[in-house]
Short mmCIF file of C-alpha atoms in Angstrom, two decimals:
data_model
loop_
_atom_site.label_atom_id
_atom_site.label_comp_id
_atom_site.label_asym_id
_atom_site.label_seq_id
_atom_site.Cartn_x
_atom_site.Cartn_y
_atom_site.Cartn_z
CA UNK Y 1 -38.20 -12.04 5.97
CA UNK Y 2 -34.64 -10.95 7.57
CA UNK Y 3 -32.59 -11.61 4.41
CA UNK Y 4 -29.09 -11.21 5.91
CA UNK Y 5 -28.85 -10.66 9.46
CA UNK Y 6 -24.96 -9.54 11.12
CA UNK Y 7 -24.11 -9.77 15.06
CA UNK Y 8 -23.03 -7.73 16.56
CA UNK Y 9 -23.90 -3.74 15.50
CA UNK Y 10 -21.04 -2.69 17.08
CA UNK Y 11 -17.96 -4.03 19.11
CA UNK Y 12 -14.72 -2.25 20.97
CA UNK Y 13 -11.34 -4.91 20.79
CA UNK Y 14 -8.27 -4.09 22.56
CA UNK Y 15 -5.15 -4.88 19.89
CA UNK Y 16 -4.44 -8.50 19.87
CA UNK Y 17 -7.97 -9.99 21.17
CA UNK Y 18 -9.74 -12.04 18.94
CA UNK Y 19 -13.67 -11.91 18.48
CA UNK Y 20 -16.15 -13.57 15.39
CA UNK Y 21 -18.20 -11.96 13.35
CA UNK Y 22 -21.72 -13.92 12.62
CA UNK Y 23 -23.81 -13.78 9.58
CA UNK Y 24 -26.54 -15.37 8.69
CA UNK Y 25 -28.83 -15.64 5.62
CA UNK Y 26 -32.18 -17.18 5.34
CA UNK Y 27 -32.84 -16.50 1.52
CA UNK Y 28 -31.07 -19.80 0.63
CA UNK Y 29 -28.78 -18.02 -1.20
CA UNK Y 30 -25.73 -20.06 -2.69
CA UNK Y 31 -22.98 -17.11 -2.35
CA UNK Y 32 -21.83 -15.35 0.95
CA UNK Y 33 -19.59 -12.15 1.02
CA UNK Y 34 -17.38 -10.90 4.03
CA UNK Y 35 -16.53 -7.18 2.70
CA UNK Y 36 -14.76 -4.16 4.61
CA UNK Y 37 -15.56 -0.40 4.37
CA UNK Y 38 -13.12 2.31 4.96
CA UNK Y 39 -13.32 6.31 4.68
CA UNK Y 40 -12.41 7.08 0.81
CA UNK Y 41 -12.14 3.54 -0.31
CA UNK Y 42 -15.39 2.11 -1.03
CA UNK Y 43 -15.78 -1.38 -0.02
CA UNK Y 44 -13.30 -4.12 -0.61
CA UNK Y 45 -13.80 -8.15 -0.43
CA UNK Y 46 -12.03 -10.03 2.30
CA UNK Y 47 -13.52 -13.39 1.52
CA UNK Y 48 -16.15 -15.03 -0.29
CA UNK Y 49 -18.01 -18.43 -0.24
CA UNK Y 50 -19.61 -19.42 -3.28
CA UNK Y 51 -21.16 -22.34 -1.86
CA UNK Y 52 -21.70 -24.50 1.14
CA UNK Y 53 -18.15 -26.22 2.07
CA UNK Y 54 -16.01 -23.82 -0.25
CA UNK Y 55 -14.05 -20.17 0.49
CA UNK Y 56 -12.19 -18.40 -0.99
CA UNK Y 57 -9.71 -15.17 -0.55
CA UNK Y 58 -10.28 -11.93 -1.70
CA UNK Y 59 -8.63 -8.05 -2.20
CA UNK Y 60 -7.47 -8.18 1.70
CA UNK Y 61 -7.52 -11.79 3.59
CA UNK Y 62 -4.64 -10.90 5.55
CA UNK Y 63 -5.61 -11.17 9.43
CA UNK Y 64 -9.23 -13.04 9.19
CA UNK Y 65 -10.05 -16.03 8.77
CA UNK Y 66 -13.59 -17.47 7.66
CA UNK Y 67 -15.99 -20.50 8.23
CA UNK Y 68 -18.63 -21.33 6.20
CA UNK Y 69 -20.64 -23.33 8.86
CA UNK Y 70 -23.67 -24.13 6.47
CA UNK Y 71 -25.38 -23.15 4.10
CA UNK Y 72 -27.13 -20.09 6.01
CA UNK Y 73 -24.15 -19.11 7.98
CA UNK Y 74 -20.86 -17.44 6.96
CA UNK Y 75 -18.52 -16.14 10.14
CA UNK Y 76 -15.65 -14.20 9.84
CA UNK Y 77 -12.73 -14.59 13.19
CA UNK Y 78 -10.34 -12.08 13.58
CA UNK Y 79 -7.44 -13.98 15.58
CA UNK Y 80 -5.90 -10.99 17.07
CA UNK Y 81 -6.65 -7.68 16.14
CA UNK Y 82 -4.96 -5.12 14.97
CA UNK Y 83 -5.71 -1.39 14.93
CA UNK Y 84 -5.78 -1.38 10.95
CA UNK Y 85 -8.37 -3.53 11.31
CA UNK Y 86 -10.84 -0.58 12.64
CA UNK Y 87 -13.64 -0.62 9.75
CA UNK Y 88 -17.19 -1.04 9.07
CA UNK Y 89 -17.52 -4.53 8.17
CA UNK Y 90 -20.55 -5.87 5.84
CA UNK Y 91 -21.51 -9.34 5.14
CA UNK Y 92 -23.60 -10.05 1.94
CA UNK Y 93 -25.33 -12.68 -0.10
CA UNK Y 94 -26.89 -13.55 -3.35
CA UNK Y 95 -28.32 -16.60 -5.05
CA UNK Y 96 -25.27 -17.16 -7.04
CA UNK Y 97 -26.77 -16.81 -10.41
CA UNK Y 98 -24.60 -14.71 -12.61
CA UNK Y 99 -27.39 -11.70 -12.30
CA UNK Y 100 -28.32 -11.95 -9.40
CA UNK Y 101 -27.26 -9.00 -7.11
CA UNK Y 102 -25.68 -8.81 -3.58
CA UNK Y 103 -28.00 -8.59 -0.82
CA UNK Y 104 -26.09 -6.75 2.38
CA UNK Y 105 -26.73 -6.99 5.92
CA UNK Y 106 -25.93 -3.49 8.35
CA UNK Y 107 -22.82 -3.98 9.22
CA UNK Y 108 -20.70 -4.18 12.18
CA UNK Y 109 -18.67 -1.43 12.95
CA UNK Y 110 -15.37 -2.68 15.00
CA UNK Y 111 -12.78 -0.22 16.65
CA UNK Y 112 -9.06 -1.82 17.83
CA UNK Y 113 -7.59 0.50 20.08
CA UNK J 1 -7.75 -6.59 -12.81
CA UNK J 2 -10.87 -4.56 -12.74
CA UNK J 3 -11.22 -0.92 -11.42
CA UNK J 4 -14.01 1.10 -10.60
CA UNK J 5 -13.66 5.03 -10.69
CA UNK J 6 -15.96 7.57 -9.32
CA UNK J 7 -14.23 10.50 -9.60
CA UNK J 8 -16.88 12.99 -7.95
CA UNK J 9 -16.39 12.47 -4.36
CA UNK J 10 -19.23 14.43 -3.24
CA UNK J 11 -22.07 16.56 -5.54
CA UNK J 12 -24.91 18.19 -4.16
CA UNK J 13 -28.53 18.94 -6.19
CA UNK J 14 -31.95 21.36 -5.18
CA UNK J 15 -34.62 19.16 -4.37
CA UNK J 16 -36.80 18.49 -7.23
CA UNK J 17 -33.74 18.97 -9.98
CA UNK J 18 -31.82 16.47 -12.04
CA UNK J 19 -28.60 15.00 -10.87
CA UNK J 20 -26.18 13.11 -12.86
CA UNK J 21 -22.85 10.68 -10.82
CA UNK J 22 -20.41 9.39 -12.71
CA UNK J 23 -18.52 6.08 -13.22
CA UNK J 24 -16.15 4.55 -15.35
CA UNK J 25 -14.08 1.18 -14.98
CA UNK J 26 -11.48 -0.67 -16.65
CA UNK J 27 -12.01 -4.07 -17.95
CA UNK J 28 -10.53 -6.19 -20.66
CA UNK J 29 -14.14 -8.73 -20.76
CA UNK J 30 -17.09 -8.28 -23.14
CA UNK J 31 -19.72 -9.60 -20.38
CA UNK J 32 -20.29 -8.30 -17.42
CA UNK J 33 -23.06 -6.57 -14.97
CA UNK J 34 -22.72 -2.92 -13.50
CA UNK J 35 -24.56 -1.85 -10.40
CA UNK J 36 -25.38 1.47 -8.18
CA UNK J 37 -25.95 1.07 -4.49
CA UNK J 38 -27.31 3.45 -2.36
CA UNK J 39 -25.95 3.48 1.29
CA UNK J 40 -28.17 5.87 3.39
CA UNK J 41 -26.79 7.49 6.68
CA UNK J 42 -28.48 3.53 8.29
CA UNK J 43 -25.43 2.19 6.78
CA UNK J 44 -27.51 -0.40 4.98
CA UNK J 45 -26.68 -1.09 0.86
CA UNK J 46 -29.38 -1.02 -1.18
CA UNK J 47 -29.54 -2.10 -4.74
CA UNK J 48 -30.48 1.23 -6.86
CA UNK J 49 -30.17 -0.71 -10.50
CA UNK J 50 -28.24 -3.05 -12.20
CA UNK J 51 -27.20 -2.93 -16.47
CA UNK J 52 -25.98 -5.90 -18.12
CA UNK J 53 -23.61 -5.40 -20.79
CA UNK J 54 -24.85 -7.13 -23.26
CA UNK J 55 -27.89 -5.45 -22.98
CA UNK J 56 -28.20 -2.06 -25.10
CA UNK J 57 -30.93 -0.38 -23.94
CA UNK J 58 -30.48 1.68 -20.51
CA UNK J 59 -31.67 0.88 -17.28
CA UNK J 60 -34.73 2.62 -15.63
CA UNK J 61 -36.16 2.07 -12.18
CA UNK J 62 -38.87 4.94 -11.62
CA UNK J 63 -36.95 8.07 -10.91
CA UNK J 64 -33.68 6.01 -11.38
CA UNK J 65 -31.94 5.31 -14.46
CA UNK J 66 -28.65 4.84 -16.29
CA UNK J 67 -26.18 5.93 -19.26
CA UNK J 68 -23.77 3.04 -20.36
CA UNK J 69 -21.70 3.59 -22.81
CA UNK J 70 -19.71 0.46 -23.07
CA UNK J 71 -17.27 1.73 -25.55
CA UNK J 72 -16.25 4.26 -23.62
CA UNK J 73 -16.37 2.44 -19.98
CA UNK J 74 -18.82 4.34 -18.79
CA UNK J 75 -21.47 3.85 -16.52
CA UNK J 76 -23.66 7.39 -14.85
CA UNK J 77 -26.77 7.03 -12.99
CA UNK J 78 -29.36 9.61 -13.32
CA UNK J 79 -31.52 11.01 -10.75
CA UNK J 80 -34.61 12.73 -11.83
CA UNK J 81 -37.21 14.81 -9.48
CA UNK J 82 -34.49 14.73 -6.47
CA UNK J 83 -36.19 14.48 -3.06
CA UNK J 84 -34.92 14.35 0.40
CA UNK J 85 -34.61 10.55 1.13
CA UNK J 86 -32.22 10.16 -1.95
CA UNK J 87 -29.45 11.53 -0.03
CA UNK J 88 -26.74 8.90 0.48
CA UNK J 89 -23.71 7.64 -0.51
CA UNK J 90 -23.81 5.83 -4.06
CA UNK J 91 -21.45 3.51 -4.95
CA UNK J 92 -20.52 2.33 -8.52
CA UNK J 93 -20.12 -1.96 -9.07
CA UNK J 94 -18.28 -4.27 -11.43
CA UNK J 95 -18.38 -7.92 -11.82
CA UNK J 96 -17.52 -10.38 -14.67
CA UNK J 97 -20.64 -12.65 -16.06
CA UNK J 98 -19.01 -15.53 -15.07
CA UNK J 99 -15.36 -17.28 -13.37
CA UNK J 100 -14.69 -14.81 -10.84
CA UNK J 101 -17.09 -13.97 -7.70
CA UNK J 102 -15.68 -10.29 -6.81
CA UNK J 103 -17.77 -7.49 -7.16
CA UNK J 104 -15.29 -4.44 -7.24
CA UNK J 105 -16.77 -1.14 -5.93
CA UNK J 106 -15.68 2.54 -6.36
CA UNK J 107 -14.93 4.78 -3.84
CA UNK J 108 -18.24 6.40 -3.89
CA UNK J 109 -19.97 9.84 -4.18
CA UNK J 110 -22.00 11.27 -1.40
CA UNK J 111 -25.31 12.97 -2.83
CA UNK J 112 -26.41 16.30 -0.60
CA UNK J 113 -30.03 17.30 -1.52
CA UNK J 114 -30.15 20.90 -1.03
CA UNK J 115 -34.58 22.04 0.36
#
């Protein structure tokens, strides 16, 4: 069982490139999570999807966009990057229930020079 | 909005001892679910344990467990019999029963087990 599965590990963007980030779940989880990590800040959510065919924005949508392709896939486009956009980014899912927890994949961590 | 407060950025323990990380957060709801997550030096997050708030009684999960004190906010996770693997970064969770999807996160405390 992969549970939540993130491409790539690691990518290098010049500023103003663009590049998706794929995740995929195979739990059949309702809920997807696109979250960022920074030094000293703990993790904050960029967007959500809490089910196939809906998104929604979260603490810091500014400068991504999302697609929620089905319901096992949940990509996250950065149309040209910036370098405050350097971060560890994690995508997560969970069933949707109001108990149920977040499962994370292991991240991709992207540098903008 | 919610917050999330860990206000020990880094804490340190001898193998085999007790450790205690704090968390507190600010919320104006009766129902809601608290979580730790562990995030080794793999990067991945791994559930540690999860309280409901309506629930009195503490959390345990083997050498894991939890003081809420939902008066006063309040939210520590205990680790008892401290052993190598359990150091990490631990981060503190928030999210509302129901109506709103976010689960806020503190800013974490990173756990040094000292041989």
């Amino acid at each position: 069982n992969a549970g939540v599965t993130q491409t790539p590990k690691f990518q290098v963007l010049k500023t103003g490139q663009s590049m998706t980030l794929q995740c995929a779940q195979d739990m059949n989880h309702n809920s997807m999570y696109w979250y960022r990590q920074d030094p000293g800040m703990g993790l904050r959510l960029i967007y959500y999807s809490a089910s196939e065919g809906t998104t929604d924005k979260g603490e810091v949508p500014n400068g991504y966009n999302v697609s929620r392709l089905n319901k096992r896939e949940f990509s996250l486009r950065l149309e040209s990057a910036a370098p405050s956009q350097t971060s560890v980014y994690f995508c997560a899912s969970r069933t949707g229930e109001s108990h149920s927890p977040l499962h994370f994949g292991n991240g991709t961590r992207l540098t903008v020079t | 909005a919610q917050t999330v407060t860990q206000s020990q950025p880094e804490m340190s323990v001898q193998e085999a001892e007790t450790v205690t990380l704090s968390c507190t957060y600010d919320t104006s709801e009766s129902d809601y679910y608290l979580f730790w997550y562990k995030q080794p030096p793999s990067r991945q997050m791994i559930l540690v344990i999860r309280q409901e708030a309506y629930k009195q009684q503490n959390a345990t999960e083997n050498r894991f467990s939890v003081n809420f004190q939902k008066a006063a906010k309040s939210f520590s996770l205990k680790i008892s019999d401290s052993q190598l693997g359990d150091a990490a970064m631990y981060f503190c969770a928030y999210r509302n029963l129901s109506g709103n999807e976010k689960l806020t996160f503190g800013t974490g405390t990173r756990l040094t087990i000292i041989p």
